[in-house]
Coordinates of C-alpha atoms in Angstrom, one line a residue:
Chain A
X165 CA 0.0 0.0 0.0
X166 CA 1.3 3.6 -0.2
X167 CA 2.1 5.6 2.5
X168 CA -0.4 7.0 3.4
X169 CA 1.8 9.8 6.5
X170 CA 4.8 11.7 4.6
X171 CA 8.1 10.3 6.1
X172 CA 10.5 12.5 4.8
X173 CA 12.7 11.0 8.0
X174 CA 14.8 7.9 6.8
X175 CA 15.6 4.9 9.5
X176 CA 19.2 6.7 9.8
X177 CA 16.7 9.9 10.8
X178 CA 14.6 8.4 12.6
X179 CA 15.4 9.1 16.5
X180 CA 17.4 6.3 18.2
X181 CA 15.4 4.3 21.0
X182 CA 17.6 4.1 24.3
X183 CA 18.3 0.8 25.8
X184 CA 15.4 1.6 28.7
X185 CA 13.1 1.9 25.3
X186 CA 14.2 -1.2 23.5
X187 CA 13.9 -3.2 26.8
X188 CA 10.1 -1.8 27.2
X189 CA 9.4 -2.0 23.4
X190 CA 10.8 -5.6 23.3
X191 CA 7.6 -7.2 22.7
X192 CA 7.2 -4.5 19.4
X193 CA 10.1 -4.6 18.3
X194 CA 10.6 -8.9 18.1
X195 CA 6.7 -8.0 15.8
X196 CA 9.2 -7.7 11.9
X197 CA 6.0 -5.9 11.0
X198 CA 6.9 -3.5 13.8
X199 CA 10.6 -3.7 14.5
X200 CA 13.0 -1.4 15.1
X201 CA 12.3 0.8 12.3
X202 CA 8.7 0.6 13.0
X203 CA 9.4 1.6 16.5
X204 CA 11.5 4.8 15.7
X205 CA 8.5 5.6 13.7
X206 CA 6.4 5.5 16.7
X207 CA 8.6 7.4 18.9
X208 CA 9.2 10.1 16.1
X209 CA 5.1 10.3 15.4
X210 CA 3.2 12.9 16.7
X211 CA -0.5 12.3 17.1
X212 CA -3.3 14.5 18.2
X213 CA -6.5 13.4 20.4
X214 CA -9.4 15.6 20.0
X215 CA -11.2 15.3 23.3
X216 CA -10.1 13.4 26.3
X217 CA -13.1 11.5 27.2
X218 CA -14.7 8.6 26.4
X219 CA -13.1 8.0 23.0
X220 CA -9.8 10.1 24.2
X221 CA -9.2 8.0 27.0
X222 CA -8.4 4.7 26.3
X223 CA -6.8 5.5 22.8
X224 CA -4.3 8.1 24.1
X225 CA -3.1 5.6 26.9
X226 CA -2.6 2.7 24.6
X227 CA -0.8 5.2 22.3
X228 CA 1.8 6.3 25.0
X229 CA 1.8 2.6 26.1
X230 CA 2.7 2.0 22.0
X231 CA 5.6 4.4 22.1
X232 CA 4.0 7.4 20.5
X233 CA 6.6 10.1 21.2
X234 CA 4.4 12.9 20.9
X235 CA 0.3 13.3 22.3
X236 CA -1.3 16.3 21.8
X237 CA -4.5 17.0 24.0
X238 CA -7.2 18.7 23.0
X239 CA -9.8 19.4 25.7
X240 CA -11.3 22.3 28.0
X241 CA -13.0 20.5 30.3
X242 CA -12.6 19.6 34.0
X243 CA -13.1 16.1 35.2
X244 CA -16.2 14.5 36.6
X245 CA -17.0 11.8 39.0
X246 CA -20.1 10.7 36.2
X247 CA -16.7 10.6 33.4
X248 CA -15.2 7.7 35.3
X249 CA -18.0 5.1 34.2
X250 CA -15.5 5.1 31.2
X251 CA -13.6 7.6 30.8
X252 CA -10.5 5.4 32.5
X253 CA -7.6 7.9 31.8
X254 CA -9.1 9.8 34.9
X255 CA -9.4 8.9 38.4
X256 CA -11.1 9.4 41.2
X257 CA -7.9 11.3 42.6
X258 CA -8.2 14.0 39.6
X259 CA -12.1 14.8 39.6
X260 CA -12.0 18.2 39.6
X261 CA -8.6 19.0 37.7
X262 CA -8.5 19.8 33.8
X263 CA -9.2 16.9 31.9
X264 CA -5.4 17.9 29.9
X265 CA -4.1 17.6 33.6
X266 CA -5.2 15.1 34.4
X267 CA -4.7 12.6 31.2
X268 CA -1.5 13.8 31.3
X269 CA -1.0 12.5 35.2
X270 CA -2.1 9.0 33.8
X271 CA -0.4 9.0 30.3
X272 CA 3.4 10.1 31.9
X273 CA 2.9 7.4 35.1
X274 CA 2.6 4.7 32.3
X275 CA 5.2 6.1 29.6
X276 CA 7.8 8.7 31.1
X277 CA 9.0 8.8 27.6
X278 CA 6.5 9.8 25.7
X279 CA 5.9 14.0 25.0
X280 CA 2.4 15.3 25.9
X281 CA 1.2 18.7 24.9
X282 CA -1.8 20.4 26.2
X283 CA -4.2 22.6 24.1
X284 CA -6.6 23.6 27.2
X285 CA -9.0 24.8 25.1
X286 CA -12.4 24.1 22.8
X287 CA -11.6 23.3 19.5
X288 CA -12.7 26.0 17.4
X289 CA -12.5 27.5 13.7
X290 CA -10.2 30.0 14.7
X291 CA -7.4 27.4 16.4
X292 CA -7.7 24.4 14.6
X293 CA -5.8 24.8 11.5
X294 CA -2.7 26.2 13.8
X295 CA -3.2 23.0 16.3
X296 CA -3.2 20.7 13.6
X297 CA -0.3 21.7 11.8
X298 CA 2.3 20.1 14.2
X299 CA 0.9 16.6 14.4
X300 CA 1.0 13.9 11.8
X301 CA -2.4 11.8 11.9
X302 CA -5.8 13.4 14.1
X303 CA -8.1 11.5 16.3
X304 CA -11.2 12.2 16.5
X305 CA -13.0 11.6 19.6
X306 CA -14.9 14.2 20.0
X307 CA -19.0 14.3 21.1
X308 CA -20.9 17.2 18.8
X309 CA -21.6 17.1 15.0
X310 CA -19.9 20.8 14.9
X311 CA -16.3 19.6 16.3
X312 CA -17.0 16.7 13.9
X313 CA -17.1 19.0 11.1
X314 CA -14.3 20.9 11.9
X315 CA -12.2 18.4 12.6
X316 CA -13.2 17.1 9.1
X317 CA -12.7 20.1 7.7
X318 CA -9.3 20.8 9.1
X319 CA -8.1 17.4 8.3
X320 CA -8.8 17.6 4.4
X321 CA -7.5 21.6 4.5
X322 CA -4.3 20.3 6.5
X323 CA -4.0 17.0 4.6
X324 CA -4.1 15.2 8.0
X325 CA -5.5 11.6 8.2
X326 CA -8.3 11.2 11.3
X327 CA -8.4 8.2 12.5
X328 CA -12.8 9.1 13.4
X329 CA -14.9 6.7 16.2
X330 CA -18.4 8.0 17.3
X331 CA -20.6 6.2 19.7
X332 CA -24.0 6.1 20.6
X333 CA -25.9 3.6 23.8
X334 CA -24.6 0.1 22.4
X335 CA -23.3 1.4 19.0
X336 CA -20.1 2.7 17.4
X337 CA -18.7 3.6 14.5
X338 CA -15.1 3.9 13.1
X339 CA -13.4 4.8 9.9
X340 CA -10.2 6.4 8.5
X341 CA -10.9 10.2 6.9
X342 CA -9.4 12.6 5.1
X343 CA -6.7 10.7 3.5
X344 CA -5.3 12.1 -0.1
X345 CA -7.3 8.8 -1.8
X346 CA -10.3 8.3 0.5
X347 CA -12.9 9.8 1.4
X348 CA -13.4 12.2 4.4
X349 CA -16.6 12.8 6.7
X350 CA -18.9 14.7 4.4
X351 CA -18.8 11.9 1.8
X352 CA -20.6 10.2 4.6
X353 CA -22.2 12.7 6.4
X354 CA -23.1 15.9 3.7
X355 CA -25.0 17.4 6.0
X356 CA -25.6 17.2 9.9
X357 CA -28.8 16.4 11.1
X358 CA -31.1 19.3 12.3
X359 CA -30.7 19.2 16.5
X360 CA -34.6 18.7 16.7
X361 CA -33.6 15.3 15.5
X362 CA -30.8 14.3 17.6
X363 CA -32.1 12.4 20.2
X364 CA -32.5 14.3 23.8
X365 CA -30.3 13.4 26.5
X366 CA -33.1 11.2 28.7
X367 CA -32.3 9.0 25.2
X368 CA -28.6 9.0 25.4
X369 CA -26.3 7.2 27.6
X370 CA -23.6 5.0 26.7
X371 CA -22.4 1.5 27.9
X372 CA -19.3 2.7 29.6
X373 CA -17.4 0.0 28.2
X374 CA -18.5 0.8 24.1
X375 CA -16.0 4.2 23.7
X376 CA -13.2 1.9 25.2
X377 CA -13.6 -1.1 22.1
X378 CA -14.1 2.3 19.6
X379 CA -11.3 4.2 21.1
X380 CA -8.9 1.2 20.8
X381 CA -9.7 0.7 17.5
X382 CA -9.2 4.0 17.0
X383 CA -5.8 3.9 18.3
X384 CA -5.0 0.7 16.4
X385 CA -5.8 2.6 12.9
X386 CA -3.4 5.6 14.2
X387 CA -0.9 3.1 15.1
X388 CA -1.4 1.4 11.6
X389 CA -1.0 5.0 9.6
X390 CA 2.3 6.1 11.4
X391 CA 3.9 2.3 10.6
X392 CA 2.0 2.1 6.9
X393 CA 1.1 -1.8 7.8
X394 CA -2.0 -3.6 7.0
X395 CA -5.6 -1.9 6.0
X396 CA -6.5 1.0 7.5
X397 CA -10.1 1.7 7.2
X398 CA -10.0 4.1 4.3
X399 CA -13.1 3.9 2.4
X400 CA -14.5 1.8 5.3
X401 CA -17.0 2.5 7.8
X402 CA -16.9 -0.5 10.5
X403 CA -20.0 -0.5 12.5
X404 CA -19.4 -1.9 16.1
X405 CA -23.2 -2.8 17.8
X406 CA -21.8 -4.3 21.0
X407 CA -25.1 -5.8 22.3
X408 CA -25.0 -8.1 19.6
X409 CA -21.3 -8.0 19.5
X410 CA -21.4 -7.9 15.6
X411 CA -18.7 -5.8 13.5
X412 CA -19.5 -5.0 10.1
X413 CA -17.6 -2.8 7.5
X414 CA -19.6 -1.1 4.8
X415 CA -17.9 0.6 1.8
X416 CA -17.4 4.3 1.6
X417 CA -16.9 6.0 -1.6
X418 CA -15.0 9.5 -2.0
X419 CA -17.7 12.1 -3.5
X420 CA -16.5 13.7 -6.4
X421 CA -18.9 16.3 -5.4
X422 CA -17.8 16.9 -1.8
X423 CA -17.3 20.3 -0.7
X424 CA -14.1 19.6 1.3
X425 CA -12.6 16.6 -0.2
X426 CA -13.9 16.6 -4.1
X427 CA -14.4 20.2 -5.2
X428 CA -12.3 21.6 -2.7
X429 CA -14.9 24.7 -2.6
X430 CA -14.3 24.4 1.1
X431 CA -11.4 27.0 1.3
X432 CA -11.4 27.7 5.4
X433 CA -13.0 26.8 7.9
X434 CA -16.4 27.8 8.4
X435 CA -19.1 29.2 11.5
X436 CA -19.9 25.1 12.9
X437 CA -22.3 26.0 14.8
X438 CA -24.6 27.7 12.0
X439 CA -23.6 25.2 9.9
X440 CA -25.2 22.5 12.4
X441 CA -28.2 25.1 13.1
X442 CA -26.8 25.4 16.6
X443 CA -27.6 28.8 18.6
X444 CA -24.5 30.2 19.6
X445 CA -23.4 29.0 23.1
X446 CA -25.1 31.7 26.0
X447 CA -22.9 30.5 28.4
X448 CA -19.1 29.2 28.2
X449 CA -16.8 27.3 30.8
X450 CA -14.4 28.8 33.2
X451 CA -11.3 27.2 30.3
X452 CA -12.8 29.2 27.6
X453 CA -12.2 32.1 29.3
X454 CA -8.3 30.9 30.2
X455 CA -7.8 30.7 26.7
X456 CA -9.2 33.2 24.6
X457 CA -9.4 35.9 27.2
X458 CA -13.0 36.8 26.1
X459 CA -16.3 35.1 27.1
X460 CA -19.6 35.6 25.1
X461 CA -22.3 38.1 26.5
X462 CA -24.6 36.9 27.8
X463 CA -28.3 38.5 27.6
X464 CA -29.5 41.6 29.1
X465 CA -32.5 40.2 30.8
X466 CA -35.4 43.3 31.7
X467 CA -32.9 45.7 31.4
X468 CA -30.0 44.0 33.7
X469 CA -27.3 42.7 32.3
X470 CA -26.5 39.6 33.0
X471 CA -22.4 38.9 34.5
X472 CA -21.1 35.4 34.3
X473 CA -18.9 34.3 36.7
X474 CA -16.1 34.0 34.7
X475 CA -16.8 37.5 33.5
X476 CA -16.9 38.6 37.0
X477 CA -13.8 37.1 37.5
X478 CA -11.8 38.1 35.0
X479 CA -13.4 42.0 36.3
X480 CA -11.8 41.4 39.4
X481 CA -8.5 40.2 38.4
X482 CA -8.3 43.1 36.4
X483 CA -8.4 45.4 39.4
X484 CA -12.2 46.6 39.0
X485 CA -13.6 46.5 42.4
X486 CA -17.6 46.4 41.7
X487 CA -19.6 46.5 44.8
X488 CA -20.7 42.8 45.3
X489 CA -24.7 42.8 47.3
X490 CA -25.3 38.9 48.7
X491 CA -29.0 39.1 48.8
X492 CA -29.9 35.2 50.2
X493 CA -31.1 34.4 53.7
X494 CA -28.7 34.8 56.8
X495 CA -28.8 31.0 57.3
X496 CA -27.2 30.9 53.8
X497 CA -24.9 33.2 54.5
X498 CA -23.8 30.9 57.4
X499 CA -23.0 28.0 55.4
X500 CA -20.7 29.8 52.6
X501 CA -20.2 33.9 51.3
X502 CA -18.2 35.4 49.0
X503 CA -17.1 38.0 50.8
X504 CA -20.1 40.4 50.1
X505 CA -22.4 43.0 52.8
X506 CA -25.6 40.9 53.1
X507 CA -28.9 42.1 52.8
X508 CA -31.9 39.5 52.1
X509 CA -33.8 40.4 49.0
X510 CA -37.3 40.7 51.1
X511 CA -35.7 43.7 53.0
X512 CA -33.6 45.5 50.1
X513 CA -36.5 47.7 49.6
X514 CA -37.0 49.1 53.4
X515 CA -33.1 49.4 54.0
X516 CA -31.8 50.2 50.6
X517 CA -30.7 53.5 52.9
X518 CA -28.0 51.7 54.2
X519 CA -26.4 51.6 51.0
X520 CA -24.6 54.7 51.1
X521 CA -22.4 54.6 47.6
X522 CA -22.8 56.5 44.7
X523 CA -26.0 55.6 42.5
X524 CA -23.8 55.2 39.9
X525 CA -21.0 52.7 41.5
X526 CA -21.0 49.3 39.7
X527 CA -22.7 46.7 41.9
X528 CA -23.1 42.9 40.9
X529 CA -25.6 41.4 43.1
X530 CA -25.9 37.4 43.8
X531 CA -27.5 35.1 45.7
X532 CA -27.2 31.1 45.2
X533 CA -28.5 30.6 41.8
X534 CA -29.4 34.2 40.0
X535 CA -33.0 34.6 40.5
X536 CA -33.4 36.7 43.7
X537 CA -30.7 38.2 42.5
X538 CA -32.2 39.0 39.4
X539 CA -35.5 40.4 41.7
X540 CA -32.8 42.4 43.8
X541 CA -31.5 44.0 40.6
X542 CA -34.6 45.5 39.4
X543 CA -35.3 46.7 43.1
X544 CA -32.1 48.7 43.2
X545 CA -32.7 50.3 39.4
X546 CA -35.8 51.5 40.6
X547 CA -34.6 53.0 43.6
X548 CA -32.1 55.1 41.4
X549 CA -29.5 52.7 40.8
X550 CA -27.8 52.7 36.9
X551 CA -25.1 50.3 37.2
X552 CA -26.6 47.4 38.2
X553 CA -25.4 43.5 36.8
X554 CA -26.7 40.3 38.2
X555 CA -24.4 37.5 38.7
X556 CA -25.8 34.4 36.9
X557 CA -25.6 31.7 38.1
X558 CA -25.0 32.9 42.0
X559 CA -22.9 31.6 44.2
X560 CA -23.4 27.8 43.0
X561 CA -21.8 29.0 40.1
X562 CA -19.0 30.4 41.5
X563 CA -18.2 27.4 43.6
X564 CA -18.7 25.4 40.5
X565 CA -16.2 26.9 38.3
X566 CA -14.3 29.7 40.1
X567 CA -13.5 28.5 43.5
X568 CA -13.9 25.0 43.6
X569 CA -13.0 24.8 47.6
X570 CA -16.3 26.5 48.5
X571 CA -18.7 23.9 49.2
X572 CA -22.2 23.8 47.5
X573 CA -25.6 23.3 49.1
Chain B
X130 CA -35.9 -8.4 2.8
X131 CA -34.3 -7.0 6.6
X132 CA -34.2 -3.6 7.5
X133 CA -31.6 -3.3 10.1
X134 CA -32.4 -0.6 12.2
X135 CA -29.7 1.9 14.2
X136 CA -29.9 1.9 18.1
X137 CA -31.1 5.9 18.0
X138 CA -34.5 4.9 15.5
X139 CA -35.2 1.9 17.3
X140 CA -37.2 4.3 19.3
X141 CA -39.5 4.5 16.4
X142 CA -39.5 1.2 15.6
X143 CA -41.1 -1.0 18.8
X144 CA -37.4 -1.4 19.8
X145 CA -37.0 -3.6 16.7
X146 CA -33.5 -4.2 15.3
X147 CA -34.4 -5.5 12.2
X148 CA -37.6 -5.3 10.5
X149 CA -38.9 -7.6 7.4
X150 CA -40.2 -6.3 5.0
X151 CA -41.3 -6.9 0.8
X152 CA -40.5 -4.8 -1.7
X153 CA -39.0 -5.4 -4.8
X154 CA -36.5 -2.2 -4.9
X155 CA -34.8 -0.1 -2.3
X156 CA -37.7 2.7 -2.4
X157 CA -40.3 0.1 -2.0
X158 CA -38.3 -1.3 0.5
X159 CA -38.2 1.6 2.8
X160 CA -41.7 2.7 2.0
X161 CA -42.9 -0.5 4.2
X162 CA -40.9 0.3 6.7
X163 CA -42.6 3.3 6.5
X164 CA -45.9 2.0 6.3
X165 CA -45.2 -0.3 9.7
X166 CA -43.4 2.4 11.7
X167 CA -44.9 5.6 10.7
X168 CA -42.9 7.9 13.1
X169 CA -39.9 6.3 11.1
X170 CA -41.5 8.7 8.4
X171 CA -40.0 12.3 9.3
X172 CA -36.6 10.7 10.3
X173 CA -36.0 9.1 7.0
X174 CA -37.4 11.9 4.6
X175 CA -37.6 15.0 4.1
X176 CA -40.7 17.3 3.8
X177 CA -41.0 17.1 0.4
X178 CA -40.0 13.1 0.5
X179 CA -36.7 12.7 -0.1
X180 CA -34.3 10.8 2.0
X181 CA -32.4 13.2 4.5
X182 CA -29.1 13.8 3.2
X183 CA -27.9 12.6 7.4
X184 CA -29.2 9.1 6.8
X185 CA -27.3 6.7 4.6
X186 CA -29.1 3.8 3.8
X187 CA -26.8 0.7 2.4
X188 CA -28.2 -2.5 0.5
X189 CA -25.7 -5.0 1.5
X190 CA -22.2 -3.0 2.0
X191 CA -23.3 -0.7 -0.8
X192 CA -24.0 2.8 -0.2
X193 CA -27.4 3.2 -2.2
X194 CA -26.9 6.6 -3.2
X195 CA -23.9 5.6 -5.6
X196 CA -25.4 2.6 -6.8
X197 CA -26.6 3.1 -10.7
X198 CA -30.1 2.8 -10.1
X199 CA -30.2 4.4 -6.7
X200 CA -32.9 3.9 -4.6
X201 CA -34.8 2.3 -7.3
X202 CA -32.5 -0.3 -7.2
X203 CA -33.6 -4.2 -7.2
X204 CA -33.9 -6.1 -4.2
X205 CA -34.3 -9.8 -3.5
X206 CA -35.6 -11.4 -0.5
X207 CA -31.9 -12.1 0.9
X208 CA -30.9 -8.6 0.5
X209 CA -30.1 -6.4 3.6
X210 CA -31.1 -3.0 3.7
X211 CA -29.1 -1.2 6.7
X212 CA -29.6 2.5 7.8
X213 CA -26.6 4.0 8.8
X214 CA -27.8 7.3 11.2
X215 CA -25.2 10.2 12.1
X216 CA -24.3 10.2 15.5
X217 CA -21.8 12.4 16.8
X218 CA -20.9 10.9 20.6
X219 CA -17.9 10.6 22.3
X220 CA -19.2 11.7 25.8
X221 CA -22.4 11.8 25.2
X222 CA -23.1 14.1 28.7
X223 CA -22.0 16.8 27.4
X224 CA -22.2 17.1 23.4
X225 CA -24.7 16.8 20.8
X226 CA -27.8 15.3 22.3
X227 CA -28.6 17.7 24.9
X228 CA -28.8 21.0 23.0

């Protein structure tokens, strides 16, 4: 078969393997179709894993267990005690860290040799092309239709093969996209289906077990690209139903008429979200933030703007000093506070004379969740107030994603 | 002839994996499916009754779209039909579904 990664590297190029390597390679490297050669390869590949979870998981640790010398990380997420069920590159003693952290805890404890770069941050239009441009094969393991495009998209624009698994309950799929010769994602998929369609989340769920068989197969077609051995699944869907335990491979043709891989009217990457007729997120995690140093707005709601934490935050840290109100119950108060002057929303009205600042100071108002806040707000506009924000989300957000040591209740 | 049937539309069919059905081509095929499992109806086509460009239907390991005669293509009694849905998971908690 051809080659399907450039190796402009010959074996004399190709970085030597210390004797600690060949010793913990020995069961490779005694494989001819693996070898010495074949395990330079490994240790000079460089390999990116879209997502860390389900997927993510078990196909980055077999591919630092493999001798990939390079694992890139692609993830904004913080880990879960609901991502263990099968997310297995986590542990109970990370829930709570970023999932980049964390994988990389697990993936250096089982291969110290092996080089692991984090990208803490969501994939997106505006990144992907620079992320992908250092690695030599993409995996896919991502969980929305939009990242699924993009990666697509990216692949065939970056000529990067992506080694794709998806799952769903007892079913998975993999294949091998974006080759020069095969066929890529939108020969499959031309269009993503509307969200009305998708099914809701009280329908979802996934046999913790399914991404694991997916992911490894995953990591077994990377592993098959970087040494050119065997048949990757180019042109090949295989369908895993694991109830059944059936595998099946259907073919996939390349569509002369594709947009990304055929006509190549696909120039740059595109707006995902519209594409899958997604609203644009209200609300974005703590990482976003971290890495693109902006957050998106969220509504004004009656004529009070609404302040995410993370917006809040980022207020604070740049020196503003807005006057925080806490506006929940004394007996709240007692459990956890944020440092603000408490006055309970049923009483704002009848002692809004104790607050002696300027009616046009900058006050952000909270409570646990953002809704006697929200009351609170209006209360303090009417009574001659101008600068008035709520904090959504409360307090429970804060705890949630600021200042994870505050307890919740 | 069997209709294989994807975990997510199983929904819509009585939790059925496969389904039996006659027909004597690919359209006829799907049509008693249809006919069986009417809620299968607005997953499979499109308002004006064409199949959704998201849902790949395969007779045998064939993708019917590139066949020659499409979805008018003939079908014997040992033939499978499969339908081959998008699904986008990897972490299903936090993705797709729940938007």
């Amino acid at each position: 078969m051809n080659a399907i990664l450039e190796q402009p590297e010959t074996a004399t190029e190709l970085p030597k393997l210390s004797n600690e390597e060949i010793a913990r390679y020995s069961r490779h490297l005694i494989l001819p179709e693996v070898g010495m050669e074949g395990q330079q390869k490994l240790k000079a590949a460089k390999v990116l894993c879209v997502g860390t979870g389900g997927l993510g998981a078990p196909m980055a640790l077999y591919l630092a267990a493999a001798g990939v010398g390079t694992i890139g990380l692609v993830d904004f997420d913080v880990v879960d005690e609901s991502n263990l069920q099968r997310q297995i590159i986590h542990s109970q003693a990370t829930v709570g860290m970023l999932k980049v952290d964390s994988a990389e805890v697990m993936l250096n404890g089982l291969n110290k040799n092996t080089k692991i770069v984090k990208h803490n941050t969501m994939l997106t239009s505006a990144n992907a092309l620079e992320i992908f441009k250092d690695y030599d094969v993409i995996a896919d393991g991502t969980d929305n239709f939009q990242t699924r495009y993009l990666v697509n998209d990216a692949c065939v624009l970056t000529g990067k093969p992506n080694a794709y698994g998806s799952i769903f309950r007892f079913e998975g799929q993999a294949s091998v996209f974006a080759t020069e010769e095969g066929p890529c994602y939108r020969c499959l998929y031309p269009e993503p289906p509307p969200p009305g369609l998708v099914p809701s989340c009280a329908e979802g769920g996934v046999l913790g077990i399914l991404p694991g068989l997916v992911g490894v197969i995953q990591a077994t077609e990377v592993i098959k690209l970087i040494l050119g051995i065997g048949e990757p699944l180019i042109g090949r869907l295989l369908l895993v139903d694991a109830l059944g335990m059936s595998f099946r491979t259907l073919k996939l043709r390349k569509n002369p008429e594709c947009p990304a891989c055929g006509t190549h009217e696909i120039k740059e990457l595109i707006d995902y979200d519209q594409f899958c007729g997604i609203p644009k997120a209200t609300e974005v995690g703590p990482l976003e933030v971290a890495s693109h140093g902006a957050v998106a707005e969220l509504p004004v709601v009656d004529g009070i703007p609404q302040l995410s934490v993370e917006q809040y935050k980022l207020a604070l840290d740049a020196g503003e000093k807005p006057f925080l109100l806490d506006v929940r119950e004394p007996h709240e108060y007692a459990i956890v506070d944020i440092g603000a002057p408490l006055i309970p929303v049923g009483q704002l009205a009848s002692r809004i004379g104790e607050l002696t600042i300027p009616k046009n100071t900058e006050i952000v108002v909270h409570c646990k969740s953002g809704a006697r806040s929200q009351r609170a707000a209006l209360i303090l506009k009417e009574n001659g107030f101008t600068n008035v924000s709520n904090l959504a989300g409360g307090i429970l957000a804060w705890a949630d994603r600021i200042d994870k040591s505050l307890p919740k209740y | 002839m069997e209709i294989h049937i994807p975990t997510p539309l199983r929904t819509y069919t009585d939790k059925k994996e496969t389904v039996s059905v006659d027909g004597a081509t690919v359209a006829e095929g799907l049509a008693a499916l249809v006919a069986a499992h009417p809620a299968m109806q607005q997953h499979l086509y499109t308002a004006e009754g064409k199949l959704r460009s998201f849902v790949n239907v395969y007779l045998n390991d064939d993708d019917v779209r590139y066949l020659p005669g499409k979805e008018e293509t003939a079908v014997s009694a040992t033939d499978e039909l499969t339908i081959i849905p998008s699904i986008a998971g990897g972490t299903p908690s936090a993705g797709c579904c729940c938007r």
